């Protein structure tokens, strides 16, 4: 238990703020310092591709009110870049040369957006969306209703595409894979998402890449061209592990941590998108990019440092709003034998898709049928449960009936 001393948190996002909050809530009375490289207090990112683009009056989605930090003696340093972790002296060096000492260090540096290279297109003109300032820059570009080309058919790309279409922009989505959202592991769900975006008037090009560009147009690998006054790269992110790697911490597609968030150095923890953490629920290490995981890991790390050892053991869950389509996904299946659909894709009541290994549920996807998600998560919490596959597909059978009797109450 760290009763006094100091905790330094590198990263000015959601995980950083929640970790600081958890430290104080667990009774830690020592110094707490957040070092963030953005000029803003910690904020949440989901709204950047939706409300922050669409609503002129949208407030910045701060994780905590500014008054919370002062009231809880949390020192938040904005516009402050950490350049080195010195494990021998237990200090963090800042870009201005200052060194901050720590007894425990938390790395919550999140992820960095991948970029794309298109022949003939200035890389600086290709927008990305990860930060509040990038969201504001994109919003300014969309104000004139330009033709927008979105490179990548993942969650961020599709959320922006739907937002831009609702603003009156002509939108093209260019995806190298043969279907949208391949990380869903579910061809049926991808097909429903594709139909939704095409119904919004979005031109979706699959199995295609942008080869070159000139005069507000992109030439594609299938020989066609599309207008592109504005280009957004939505091709995913990579964990921001540079500081951890330079410090000699164990890194493998993210900083490797245990269920408590501890790294290979007993004085250093990590939380959020930057980690590849051991999940007691899944029985393996996973890297998750989600609002839920950032909160859960940060809370566990804060409590653990304060002397209340806590595992981050929540079942993976995330959501995405794309226009009037709400998509939710639970589980992180390593393999799927088959899928079972409940609902009619052409109907108005939404669809639930169950992902199975044999007759055991390993994942679930809902599309405008979020009412099923709480029960899906409860079913996934019973990994050994053998399910009646016919009942899963039958909307007349309440999902609650598939739970063990002791869990159905």
mmCIF file of C-alpha atoms in Angstrom:
data_model
loop_
_atom_site.group_PDB
_atom_site.id
_atom_site.type_symbol
_atom_site.label_atom_id
_atom_site.label_comp_id
_atom_site.label_asym_id
_atom_site.label_seq_id
_atom_site.Cartn_x
_atom_site.Cartn_y
_atom_site.Cartn_z
ATOM 1 C CA UNK A 1 0.000 0.000 0.000
ATOM 2 C CA UNK A 2 1.267 3.462 -0.929
ATOM 3 C CA UNK A 3 0.115 5.601 1.989
ATOM 4 C CA UNK A 4 2.094 8.721 1.111
ATOM 5 C CA UNK A 5 4.593 9.708 -1.560
ATOM 6 C CA UNK A 6 3.515 10.699 -5.035
ATOM 7 C CA UNK A 7 1.729 9.237 -8.036
ATOM 8 C CA UNK A 8 2.395 10.664 -11.484
ATOM 9 C CA UNK A 9 -0.004 9.849 -14.328
ATOM 10 C CA UNK A 10 1.245 10.384 -17.874
ATOM 11 C CA UNK A 11 -1.651 11.044 -20.233
ATOM 12 C CA UNK A 12 -4.388 13.634 -20.109
ATOM 13 C CA UNK A 13 -7.393 11.572 -21.159
ATOM 14 C CA UNK A 14 -10.209 9.579 -19.673
ATOM 15 C CA UNK A 15 -8.074 6.855 -18.087
ATOM 16 C CA UNK A 16 -5.808 9.428 -16.456
ATOM 17 C CA UNK A 17 -8.685 11.354 -14.878
ATOM 18 C CA UNK A 18 -10.489 8.229 -13.698
ATOM 19 C CA UNK A 19 -7.311 6.842 -12.173
ATOM 20 C CA UNK A 20 -6.736 10.051 -10.218
ATOM 21 C CA UNK A 21 -10.358 9.999 -9.098
ATOM 22 C CA UNK A 22 -10.045 6.364 -7.964
ATOM 23 C CA UNK A 23 -6.872 7.120 -6.001
ATOM 24 C CA UNK A 24 -8.602 9.804 -3.968
ATOM 25 C CA UNK A 25 -11.805 7.785 -3.560
ATOM 26 C CA UNK A 26 -9.730 4.903 -2.155
ATOM 27 C CA UNK A 27 -8.166 7.191 0.427
ATOM 28 C CA UNK A 28 -4.765 7.928 -1.077
ATOM 29 C CA UNK A 29 -3.511 11.129 0.555
ATOM 30 C CA UNK A 30 -0.201 11.630 -1.287
ATOM 31 C CA UNK A 31 0.548 13.812 -4.272
ATOM 32 C CA UNK A 32 -1.267 13.139 -7.545
ATOM 33 C CA UNK A 33 -0.082 14.778 -10.762
ATOM 34 C CA UNK A 34 -1.537 14.329 -14.252
ATOM 35 C CA UNK A 35 0.792 15.193 -17.145
ATOM 36 C CA UNK A 36 -1.156 15.719 -20.380
ATOM 37 C CA UNK A 37 0.154 16.906 -23.727
ATOM 38 C CA UNK A 38 -3.104 18.561 -24.849
ATOM 39 C CA UNK A 39 -4.161 22.089 -23.823
ATOM 40 C CA UNK A 40 -7.436 20.816 -22.370
ATOM 41 C CA UNK A 41 -8.492 19.144 -19.146
ATOM 42 C CA UNK A 42 -9.175 15.406 -19.551
ATOM 43 C CA UNK A 43 -12.173 14.749 -21.806
ATOM 44 C CA UNK A 44 -14.009 11.755 -23.256
ATOM 45 C CA UNK A 45 -13.592 10.900 -26.927
ATOM 46 C CA UNK A 46 -16.850 9.232 -28.109
ATOM 47 C CA UNK A 47 -18.587 12.569 -28.752
ATOM 48 C CA UNK A 48 -15.822 13.832 -31.057
ATOM 49 C CA UNK A 49 -17.192 12.006 -34.107
ATOM 50 C CA UNK A 50 -20.850 12.730 -33.349
ATOM 51 C CA UNK A 51 -22.181 15.495 -31.065
ATOM 52 C CA UNK A 52 -19.083 17.670 -31.370
ATOM 53 C CA UNK A 53 -19.502 17.662 -35.164
ATOM 54 C CA UNK A 54 -23.278 18.010 -35.251
ATOM 55 C CA UNK A 55 -24.319 20.234 -32.360
ATOM 56 C CA UNK A 56 -23.150 23.877 -32.479
ATOM 57 C CA UNK A 57 -23.879 24.135 -28.748
ATOM 58 C CA UNK A 58 -22.185 20.887 -27.736
ATOM 59 C CA UNK A 59 -20.180 21.245 -24.553
ATOM 60 C CA UNK A 60 -16.707 19.757 -24.261
ATOM 61 C CA UNK A 61 -17.239 16.286 -22.744
ATOM 62 C CA UNK A 62 -14.900 16.692 -19.791
ATOM 63 C CA UNK A 63 -14.382 13.554 -17.724
ATOM 64 C CA UNK A 64 -14.673 15.522 -14.481
ATOM 65 C CA UNK A 65 -15.517 19.147 -13.684
ATOM 66 C CA UNK A 66 -12.539 21.467 -13.297
ATOM 67 C CA UNK A 67 -13.544 22.028 -9.678
ATOM 68 C CA UNK A 68 -13.078 18.323 -8.918
ATOM 69 C CA UNK A 69 -9.335 18.471 -9.495
ATOM 70 C CA UNK A 70 -8.779 21.455 -7.229
ATOM 71 C CA UNK A 71 -11.116 20.107 -4.559
ATOM 72 C CA UNK A 72 -9.203 16.815 -4.480
ATOM 73 C CA UNK A 73 -5.688 18.243 -4.695
ATOM 74 C CA UNK A 74 -5.029 16.757 -8.127
ATOM 75 C CA UNK A 75 -2.426 18.731 -10.066
ATOM 76 C CA UNK A 76 -3.347 18.675 -13.768
ATOM 77 C CA UNK A 77 -0.591 19.922 -16.058
ATOM 78 C CA UNK A 78 -1.924 20.614 -19.549
ATOM 79 C CA UNK A 79 0.224 21.300 -22.629
ATOM 80 C CA UNK A 80 2.931 19.347 -20.854
ATOM 81 C CA UNK A 81 4.888 16.699 -22.748
ATOM 82 C CA UNK A 82 6.631 13.815 -20.985
ATOM 83 C CA UNK A 83 9.778 12.854 -22.896
ATOM 84 C CA UNK A 84 11.444 10.203 -20.732
ATOM 85 C CA UNK A 85 10.825 7.800 -17.872
ATOM 86 C CA UNK A 86 13.962 7.236 -15.783
ATOM 87 C CA UNK A 87 13.258 4.073 -13.828
ATOM 88 C CA UNK A 88 16.548 4.209 -11.919
ATOM 89 C CA UNK A 89 15.784 7.585 -10.351
ATOM 90 C CA UNK A 90 11.984 7.200 -10.541
ATOM 91 C CA UNK A 91 11.523 10.468 -12.376
ATOM 92 C CA UNK A 92 9.657 11.657 -15.447
ATOM 93 C CA UNK A 93 11.441 14.211 -17.590
ATOM 94 C CA UNK A 94 9.353 16.871 -19.315
ATOM 95 C CA UNK A 95 10.032 18.652 -22.592
ATOM 96 C CA UNK A 96 11.097 21.796 -20.745
ATOM 97 C CA UNK A 97 13.737 19.848 -18.815
ATOM 98 C CA UNK A 98 11.875 19.619 -15.510
ATOM 99 C CA UNK A 99 11.910 16.278 -13.730
ATOM 100 C CA UNK A 100 9.008 15.042 -11.610
ATOM 101 C CA UNK A 101 9.663 12.340 -9.029
ATOM 102 C CA UNK A 102 7.238 9.473 -8.504
ATOM 103 C CA UNK A 103 6.760 6.632 -6.071
ATOM 104 C CA UNK A 104 4.242 5.081 -8.442
ATOM 105 C CA UNK A 105 3.847 5.929 -12.111
ATOM 106 C CA UNK A 106 0.782 5.304 -14.277
ATOM 107 C CA UNK A 107 1.117 5.355 -18.076
ATOM 108 C CA UNK A 108 -2.194 6.265 -19.706
ATOM 109 C CA UNK A 109 -0.949 7.627 -23.011
ATOM 110 C CA UNK A 110 -3.707 6.012 -25.085
ATOM 111 C CA UNK A 111 -3.279 5.566 -28.827
ATOM 112 C CA UNK A 112 -2.090 7.428 -31.875
ATOM 113 C CA UNK A 113 -3.931 7.498 -35.175
ATOM 114 C CA UNK A 114 -2.479 5.708 -38.158
ATOM 115 C CA UNK A 115 -1.888 7.809 -41.245
ATOM 116 C CA UNK A 116 -2.275 7.039 -44.930
ATOM 117 C CA UNK A 117 -0.005 7.917 -47.836
ATOM 118 C CA UNK A 118 -1.702 8.765 -51.142
ATOM 119 C CA UNK A 119 0.430 9.646 -54.123
ATOM 120 C CA UNK A 120 -0.068 13.273 -55.081
ATOM 121 C CA UNK A 121 -1.822 14.216 -51.838
ATOM 122 C CA UNK A 122 -0.058 16.332 -49.228
ATOM 123 C CA UNK A 123 -0.031 14.214 -46.033
ATOM 124 C CA UNK A 124 -0.702 17.345 -43.989
ATOM 125 C CA UNK A 125 -4.041 17.789 -45.775
ATOM 126 C CA UNK A 126 -5.311 14.345 -44.736
ATOM 127 C CA UNK A 127 -7.267 14.810 -41.521
ATOM 128 C CA UNK A 128 -7.400 12.398 -38.612
ATOM 129 C CA UNK A 129 -9.761 12.329 -35.640
ATOM 130 C CA UNK A 130 -8.436 11.537 -32.203
ATOM 131 C CA UNK A 131 -8.348 14.828 -30.312
ATOM 132 C CA UNK A 132 -10.744 17.640 -29.505
ATOM 133 C CA UNK A 133 -8.761 20.043 -31.667
ATOM 134 C CA UNK A 134 -8.910 17.620 -34.597
ATOM 135 C CA UNK A 135 -12.679 17.348 -34.153
ATOM 136 C CA UNK A 136 -12.972 21.132 -34.227
ATOM 137 C CA UNK A 137 -10.831 21.304 -37.367
ATOM 138 C CA UNK A 138 -12.986 18.691 -39.097
ATOM 139 C CA UNK A 139 -16.171 20.489 -38.040
ATOM 140 C CA UNK A 140 -14.891 23.693 -39.623
ATOM 141 C CA UNK A 141 -14.147 21.845 -42.864
ATOM 142 C CA UNK A 142 -17.602 20.233 -42.966
ATOM 143 C CA UNK A 143 -19.385 23.575 -42.547
ATOM 144 C CA UNK A 144 -19.206 24.264 -46.304
ATOM 145 C CA UNK A 145 -20.716 20.825 -47.096
ATOM 146 C CA UNK A 146 -17.723 19.522 -49.039
ATOM 147 C CA UNK A 147 -17.345 16.165 -50.717
ATOM 148 C CA UNK A 148 -15.783 14.051 -47.980
ATOM 149 C CA UNK A 149 -13.741 10.930 -48.620
ATOM 150 C CA UNK A 150 -13.321 8.700 -45.583
ATOM 151 C CA UNK A 151 -10.442 6.248 -45.857
ATOM 152 C CA UNK A 152 -11.380 3.278 -43.695
ATOM 153 C CA UNK A 153 -14.655 1.592 -42.800
ATOM 154 C CA UNK A 154 -14.086 1.162 -39.078
ATOM 155 C CA UNK A 155 -16.019 2.691 -36.195
ATOM 156 C CA UNK A 156 -14.566 6.211 -36.341
ATOM 157 C CA UNK A 157 -14.755 6.404 -40.124
ATOM 158 C CA UNK A 158 -18.378 5.279 -40.206
ATOM 159 C CA UNK A 159 -19.434 7.542 -37.333
ATOM 160 C CA UNK A 160 -17.938 10.537 -39.121
ATOM 161 C CA UNK A 161 -19.449 9.441 -42.444
ATOM 162 C CA UNK A 162 -22.947 9.313 -40.939
ATOM 163 C CA UNK A 163 -22.459 12.666 -39.186
ATOM 164 C CA UNK A 164 -21.188 14.325 -42.359
ATOM 165 C CA UNK A 165 -24.023 12.908 -44.451
ATOM 166 C CA UNK A 166 -26.561 14.356 -42.014
ATOM 167 C CA UNK A 167 -24.883 17.760 -42.466
ATOM 168 C CA UNK A 168 -25.465 17.544 -46.219
ATOM 169 C CA UNK A 169 -22.004 16.465 -47.341
ATOM 170 C CA UNK A 170 -21.475 14.056 -50.206
ATOM 171 C CA UNK A 171 -19.632 11.196 -48.513
ATOM 172 C CA UNK A 172 -17.607 8.311 -49.898
ATOM 173 C CA UNK A 173 -16.195 5.573 -47.669
ATOM 174 C CA UNK A 174 -13.210 3.709 -49.105
ATOM 175 C CA UNK A 175 -12.469 0.415 -47.348
ATOM 176 C CA UNK A 176 -9.657 -1.959 -48.308
ATOM 177 C CA UNK A 177 -11.379 -5.026 -46.817
ATOM 178 C CA UNK A 178 -14.268 -6.818 -48.463
ATOM 179 C CA UNK A 179 -16.685 -5.716 -45.743
ATOM 180 C CA UNK A 180 -17.159 -2.958 -43.200
ATOM 181 C CA UNK A 181 -16.148 -3.370 -39.571
ATOM 182 C CA UNK A 182 -14.191 -6.611 -39.982
ATOM 183 C CA UNK A 183 -13.338 -6.558 -36.255
ATOM 184 C CA UNK A 184 -16.974 -7.480 -35.552
ATOM 185 C CA UNK A 185 -16.160 -10.986 -36.776
ATOM 186 C CA UNK A 186 -19.687 -11.134 -38.164
ATOM 187 C CA UNK A 187 -20.552 -10.905 -41.862
ATOM 188 C CA UNK A 188 -24.288 -10.454 -41.149
ATOM 189 C CA UNK A 189 -23.673 -7.423 -38.942
ATOM 190 C CA UNK A 190 -21.295 -5.927 -41.508
ATOM 191 C CA UNK A 191 -23.948 -6.349 -44.211
ATOM 192 C CA UNK A 192 -26.572 -4.561 -42.099
ATOM 193 C CA UNK A 193 -24.174 -1.690 -41.410
ATOM 194 C CA UNK A 194 -23.373 -1.456 -45.133
ATOM 195 C CA UNK A 195 -27.077 -1.296 -46.042
ATOM 196 C CA UNK A 196 -27.632 1.392 -43.409
ATOM 197 C CA UNK A 197 -24.902 3.660 -44.746
ATOM 198 C CA UNK A 198 -25.940 3.222 -48.337
ATOM 199 C CA UNK A 199 -29.498 4.127 -47.327
ATOM 200 C CA UNK A 200 -28.078 7.390 -45.927
ATOM 201 C CA UNK A 201 -26.761 8.161 -49.409
ATOM 202 C CA UNK A 202 -23.152 7.313 -48.540
ATOM 203 C CA UNK A 203 -21.134 5.837 -51.398
ATOM 204 C CA UNK A 204 -19.318 2.832 -49.913
ATOM 205 C CA UNK A 205 -16.475 1.312 -51.932
ATOM 206 C CA UNK A 206 -15.254 -2.048 -50.614
ATOM 207 C CA UNK A 207 -12.063 -3.973 -51.445
ATOM 208 C CA UNK A 208 -10.677 -0.686 -52.760
ATOM 209 C CA UNK A 209 -7.844 1.696 -51.839
ATOM 210 C CA UNK A 210 -6.989 5.246 -52.855
ATOM 211 C CA UNK A 211 -4.000 5.152 -55.200
ATOM 212 C CA UNK A 212 -3.487 8.820 -56.043
ATOM 213 C CA UNK A 213 -5.111 12.201 -55.842
ATOM 214 C CA UNK A 214 -5.200 15.559 -57.608
ATOM 215 C CA UNK A 215 -7.616 18.478 -58.061
ATOM 216 C CA UNK A 216 -9.994 17.363 -55.285
ATOM 217 C CA UNK A 217 -10.343 13.869 -56.687
ATOM 218 C CA UNK A 218 -9.033 10.465 -55.677
ATOM 219 C CA UNK A 219 -8.144 7.696 -58.102
ATOM 220 C CA UNK A 220 -9.048 4.287 -56.702
ATOM 221 C CA UNK A 221 -7.507 0.871 -57.226
ATOM 222 C CA UNK A 222 -10.592 -0.335 -59.128
ATOM 223 C CA UNK A 223 -9.978 2.301 -61.812
ATOM 224 C CA UNK A 224 -12.728 4.657 -60.690
ATOM 225 C CA UNK A 225 -12.405 8.114 -59.153
ATOM 226 C CA UNK A 226 -14.324 9.993 -56.458
ATOM 227 C CA UNK A 227 -14.526 13.657 -55.547
ATOM 228 C CA UNK A 228 -12.679 14.494 -52.353
ATOM 229 C CA UNK A 229 -12.598 18.101 -51.198
ATOM 230 C CA UNK A 230 -11.757 16.823 -47.711
ATOM 231 C CA UNK A 231 -10.047 13.522 -46.836
ATOM 232 C CA UNK A 232 -10.275 11.861 -43.443
ATOM 233 C CA UNK A 233 -8.089 8.892 -42.533
ATOM 234 C CA UNK A 234 -9.962 6.483 -40.278
ATOM 235 C CA UNK A 235 -7.647 3.497 -40.548
ATOM 236 C CA UNK A 236 -7.278 2.687 -36.875
ATOM 237 C CA UNK A 237 -4.835 3.464 -34.101
ATOM 238 C CA UNK A 238 -1.692 2.080 -32.532
ATOM 239 C CA UNK A 239 -0.954 2.095 -28.792
ATOM 240 C CA UNK A 240 1.286 4.995 -27.792
ATOM 241 C CA UNK A 241 4.017 2.884 -26.189
ATOM 242 C CA UNK A 242 7.083 4.977 -27.105
ATOM 243 C CA UNK A 243 7.846 6.089 -23.538
ATOM 244 C CA UNK A 244 7.317 2.585 -22.166
ATOM 245 C CA UNK A 245 9.543 0.987 -24.790
ATOM 246 C CA UNK A 246 12.328 3.506 -24.259
ATOM 247 C CA UNK A 247 12.128 2.790 -20.527
ATOM 248 C CA UNK A 248 12.556 -0.940 -21.133
ATOM 249 C CA UNK A 249 9.086 -2.030 -20.060
ATOM 250 C CA UNK A 250 7.621 -5.178 -21.574
ATOM 251 C CA UNK A 251 5.589 -4.233 -24.661
ATOM 252 C CA UNK A 252 3.713 -6.468 -27.090
ATOM 253 C CA UNK A 253 1.071 -4.620 -29.117
ATOM 254 C CA UNK A 254 0.537 -2.490 -26.020
ATOM 255 C CA UNK A 255 2.175 -2.295 -22.621
ATOM 256 C CA UNK A 256 1.831 -5.739 -21.067
ATOM 257 C CA UNK A 257 0.087 -5.539 -17.708
ATOM 258 C CA UNK A 258 -1.595 -7.987 -15.371
ATOM 259 C CA UNK A 259 -5.218 -7.810 -14.253
ATOM 260 C CA UNK A 260 -4.296 -5.135 -11.692
ATOM 261 C CA UNK A 261 -2.596 -2.958 -14.325
ATOM 262 C CA UNK A 262 0.944 -3.677 -13.099
ATOM 263 C CA UNK A 263 3.758 -3.603 -15.674
ATOM 264 C CA UNK A 264 7.080 -5.441 -15.599
ATOM 265 C CA UNK A 265 8.329 -2.707 -13.223
ATOM 266 C CA UNK A 266 6.634 -2.981 -9.790
ATOM 267 C CA UNK A 267 6.530 0.809 -9.465
ATOM 268 C CA UNK A 268 4.848 1.395 -12.822
ATOM 269 C CA UNK A 269 1.246 0.714 -13.849
ATOM 270 C CA UNK A 270 -0.656 1.370 -17.067
ATOM 271 C CA UNK A 271 -4.307 1.763 -18.021
ATOM 272 C CA UNK A 272 -6.512 2.285 -21.057
ATOM 273 C CA UNK A 273 -5.929 1.940 -24.795
ATOM 274 C CA UNK A 274 -2.146 1.784 -24.385
ATOM 275 C CA UNK A 275 -2.271 -1.565 -22.563
ATOM 276 C CA UNK A 276 -2.469 -5.188 -23.466
ATOM 277 C CA UNK A 277 -3.915 -6.468 -20.212
ATOM 278 C CA UNK A 278 -4.653 -9.864 -18.750
ATOM 279 C CA UNK A 279 -8.410 -10.411 -18.604
ATOM 280 C CA UNK A 280 -9.509 -12.888 -15.903
ATOM 281 C CA UNK A 281 -12.846 -13.125 -17.717
ATOM 282 C CA UNK A 282 -11.296 -14.195 -21.031
ATOM 283 C CA UNK A 283 -8.258 -15.987 -19.590
ATOM 284 C CA UNK A 284 -5.803 -14.247 -21.919
ATOM 285 C CA UNK A 285 -4.163 -10.926 -22.672
ATOM 286 C CA UNK A 286 -6.190 -8.548 -24.852
ATOM 287 C CA UNK A 287 -5.882 -4.991 -26.087
ATOM 288 C CA UNK A 288 -9.184 -3.142 -26.003
ATOM 289 C CA UNK A 289 -9.959 0.307 -27.370
ATOM 290 C CA UNK A 290 -13.116 1.312 -25.558
ATOM 291 C CA UNK A 291 -14.638 3.805 -23.150
ATOM 292 C CA UNK A 292 -15.600 0.980 -20.800
ATOM 293 C CA UNK A 293 -12.120 -0.533 -20.658
ATOM 294 C CA UNK A 294 -10.447 2.823 -19.992
ATOM 295 C CA UNK A 295 -12.764 3.395 -17.031
ATOM 296 C CA UNK A 296 -12.477 -0.129 -15.628
ATOM 297 C CA UNK A 297 -8.689 -0.353 -15.856
ATOM 298 C CA UNK A 298 -8.136 3.147 -14.480
ATOM 299 C CA UNK A 299 -10.393 2.416 -11.519
ATOM 300 C CA UNK A 300 -8.583 -0.857 -10.795
ATOM 301 C CA UNK A 301 -5.142 0.762 -11.017
ATOM 302 C CA UNK A 302 -6.086 3.655 -8.744
ATOM 303 C CA UNK A 303 -7.541 1.361 -6.104
ATOM 304 C CA UNK A 304 -4.611 -1.049 -6.306
ATOM 305 C CA UNK A 305 -2.006 1.678 -5.831
ATOM 306 C CA UNK A 306 -3.989 3.025 -2.874
ATOM 307 C CA UNK A 307 -3.882 -0.362 -1.153
ATOM 308 C CA UNK A 308 -7.122 -1.958 -2.345
ATOM 309 C CA UNK A 309 -5.928 -4.580 -4.871
ATOM 310 C CA UNK A 310 -8.545 -4.657 -7.607
ATOM 311 C CA UNK A 311 -8.611 -6.604 -10.847
ATOM 312 C CA UNK A 312 -10.041 -5.176 -14.044
ATOM 313 C CA UNK A 313 -12.332 -8.084 -14.799
ATOM 314 C CA UNK A 314 -15.228 -6.672 -16.794
ATOM 315 C CA UNK A 315 -16.529 -8.390 -19.893
ATOM 316 C CA UNK A 316 -15.516 -6.377 -23.000
ATOM 317 C CA UNK A 317 -18.321 -4.172 -24.315
ATOM 318 C CA UNK A 318 -18.438 -1.231 -26.693
ATOM 319 C CA UNK A 319 -20.917 0.731 -28.740
ATOM 320 C CA UNK A 320 -21.018 2.922 -31.824
ATOM 321 C CA UNK A 321 -23.695 5.388 -32.951
ATOM 322 C CA UNK A 322 -23.747 5.898 -36.713
ATOM 323 C CA UNK A 323 -26.606 8.227 -37.519
ATOM 324 C CA UNK A 324 -29.716 6.487 -36.224
ATOM 325 C CA UNK A 325 -27.955 3.120 -36.070
ATOM 326 C CA UNK A 326 -26.853 2.036 -32.604
ATOM 327 C CA UNK A 327 -24.429 -0.869 -32.678
ATOM 328 C CA UNK A 328 -23.286 -2.634 -29.526
ATOM 329 C CA UNK A 329 -20.836 -5.478 -29.198
ATOM 330 C CA UNK A 330 -19.941 -7.658 -26.211
ATOM 331 C CA UNK A 331 -17.243 -10.270 -25.736
ATOM 332 C CA UNK A 332 -13.944 -10.684 -27.540
ATOM 333 C CA UNK A 333 -14.220 -14.126 -29.113
ATOM 334 C CA UNK A 334 -10.952 -15.780 -30.119
ATOM 335 C CA UNK A 335 -12.895 -18.041 -32.503
ATOM 336 C CA UNK A 336 -16.494 -18.331 -33.720
ATOM 337 C CA UNK A 337 -18.051 -21.548 -35.050
ATOM 338 C CA UNK A 338 -21.375 -20.091 -36.080
ATOM 339 C CA UNK A 339 -23.723 -17.160 -35.657
ATOM 340 C CA UNK A 340 -27.434 -17.039 -34.908
ATOM 341 C CA UNK A 341 -29.603 -14.058 -35.795
ATOM 342 C CA UNK A 342 -32.676 -12.867 -33.896
ATOM 343 C CA UNK A 343 -34.836 -10.330 -35.708
ATOM 344 C CA UNK A 344 -35.348 -9.233 -39.304
ATOM 345 C CA UNK A 345 -32.714 -6.985 -40.922
ATOM 346 C CA UNK A 346 -35.472 -5.466 -43.057
ATOM 347 C CA UNK A 347 -37.745 -4.844 -40.091
ATOM 348 C CA UNK A 348 -37.996 -1.946 -37.676
ATOM 349 C CA UNK A 349 -37.300 -3.854 -34.468
ATOM 350 C CA UNK A 350 -33.546 -4.257 -34.871
ATOM 351 C CA UNK A 351 -31.363 -7.335 -34.936
ATOM 352 C CA UNK A 352 -29.350 -9.319 -32.418
ATOM 353 C CA UNK A 353 -26.578 -11.634 -33.569
ATOM 354 C CA UNK A 354 -25.205 -14.321 -31.258
ATOM 355 C CA UNK A 355 -21.665 -15.625 -31.818
ATOM 356 C CA UNK A 356 -21.071 -19.183 -30.656
ATOM 357 C CA UNK A 357 -18.467 -21.870 -30.204
ATOM 358 C CA UNK A 358 -20.558 -25.009 -30.367
ATOM 359 C CA UNK A 359 -23.590 -24.110 -28.266
ATOM 360 C CA UNK A 360 -21.713 -21.720 -25.959
ATOM 361 C CA UNK A 361 -22.063 -17.994 -26.379
ATOM 362 C CA UNK A 362 -18.744 -16.159 -26.881
ATOM 363 C CA UNK A 363 -19.941 -12.841 -28.284
ATOM 364 C CA UNK A 364 -22.976 -10.811 -29.224
ATOM 365 C CA UNK A 365 -23.823 -7.892 -31.495
ATOM 366 C CA UNK A 366 -26.970 -5.771 -31.397
ATOM 367 C CA UNK A 367 -28.082 -3.347 -34.090
ATOM 368 C CA UNK A 368 -30.853 -1.024 -32.892
ATOM 369 C CA UNK A 369 -31.780 -3.699 -30.384
ATOM 370 C CA UNK A 370 -29.835 -2.555 -27.344
ATOM 371 C CA UNK A 371 -32.496 -3.945 -25.000
ATOM 372 C CA UNK A 372 -30.958 -7.390 -25.576
ATOM 373 C CA UNK A 373 -27.447 -6.345 -24.569
ATOM 374 C CA UNK A 374 -27.834 -6.576 -20.765
ATOM 375 C CA UNK A 375 -29.042 -10.176 -21.125
ATOM 376 C CA UNK A 376 -26.280 -10.988 -23.617
ATOM 377 C CA UNK A 377 -23.716 -9.771 -21.113
ATOM 378 C CA UNK A 378 -25.277 -11.909 -18.393
ATOM 379 C CA UNK A 379 -25.208 -14.949 -20.683
ATOM 380 C CA UNK A 380 -21.571 -14.289 -21.563
ATOM 381 C CA UNK A 381 -20.786 -14.246 -17.845
ATOM 382 C CA UNK A 382 -21.724 -17.951 -17.857
ATOM 383 C CA UNK A 383 -19.038 -19.247 -20.279
ATOM 384 C CA UNK A 384 -19.804 -22.930 -19.650
ATOM 385 C CA UNK A 385 -23.536 -22.529 -20.291
ATOM 386 C CA UNK A 386 -24.864 -24.702 -23.123
ATOM 387 C CA UNK A 387 -27.613 -22.829 -24.971
ATOM 388 C CA UNK A 388 -30.637 -23.901 -26.984
ATOM 389 C CA UNK A 389 -29.671 -22.514 -30.382
ATOM 390 C CA UNK A 390 -33.236 -22.628 -31.715
ATOM 391 C CA UNK A 391 -34.412 -20.599 -28.717
ATOM 392 C CA UNK A 392 -31.705 -18.021 -29.359
ATOM 393 C CA UNK A 393 -33.109 -17.414 -32.831
ATOM 394 C CA UNK A 394 -36.742 -17.226 -31.703
ATOM 395 C CA UNK A 395 -37.839 -13.682 -30.735
ATOM 396 C CA UNK A 396 -40.802 -15.229 -28.918
ATOM 397 C CA UNK A 397 -38.439 -16.777 -26.352
ATOM 398 C CA UNK A 398 -37.285 -14.172 -23.815
ATOM 399 C CA UNK A 399 -33.524 -14.281 -23.405
ATOM 400 C CA UNK A 400 -34.008 -14.304 -19.646
ATOM 401 C CA UNK A 401 -35.380 -17.852 -19.946
ATOM 402 C CA UNK A 402 -32.005 -19.051 -21.216
ATOM 403 C CA UNK A 403 -30.241 -18.031 -18.016
ATOM 404 C CA UNK A 404 -29.780 -20.597 -15.234
ATOM 405 C CA UNK A 405 -32.707 -20.422 -12.812
ATOM 406 C CA UNK A 406 -30.558 -18.818 -10.105
ATOM 407 C CA UNK A 407 -29.520 -16.038 -12.502
ATOM 408 C CA UNK A 408 -32.873 -15.346 -14.142
ATOM 409 C CA UNK A 409 -34.457 -13.516 -11.209
#
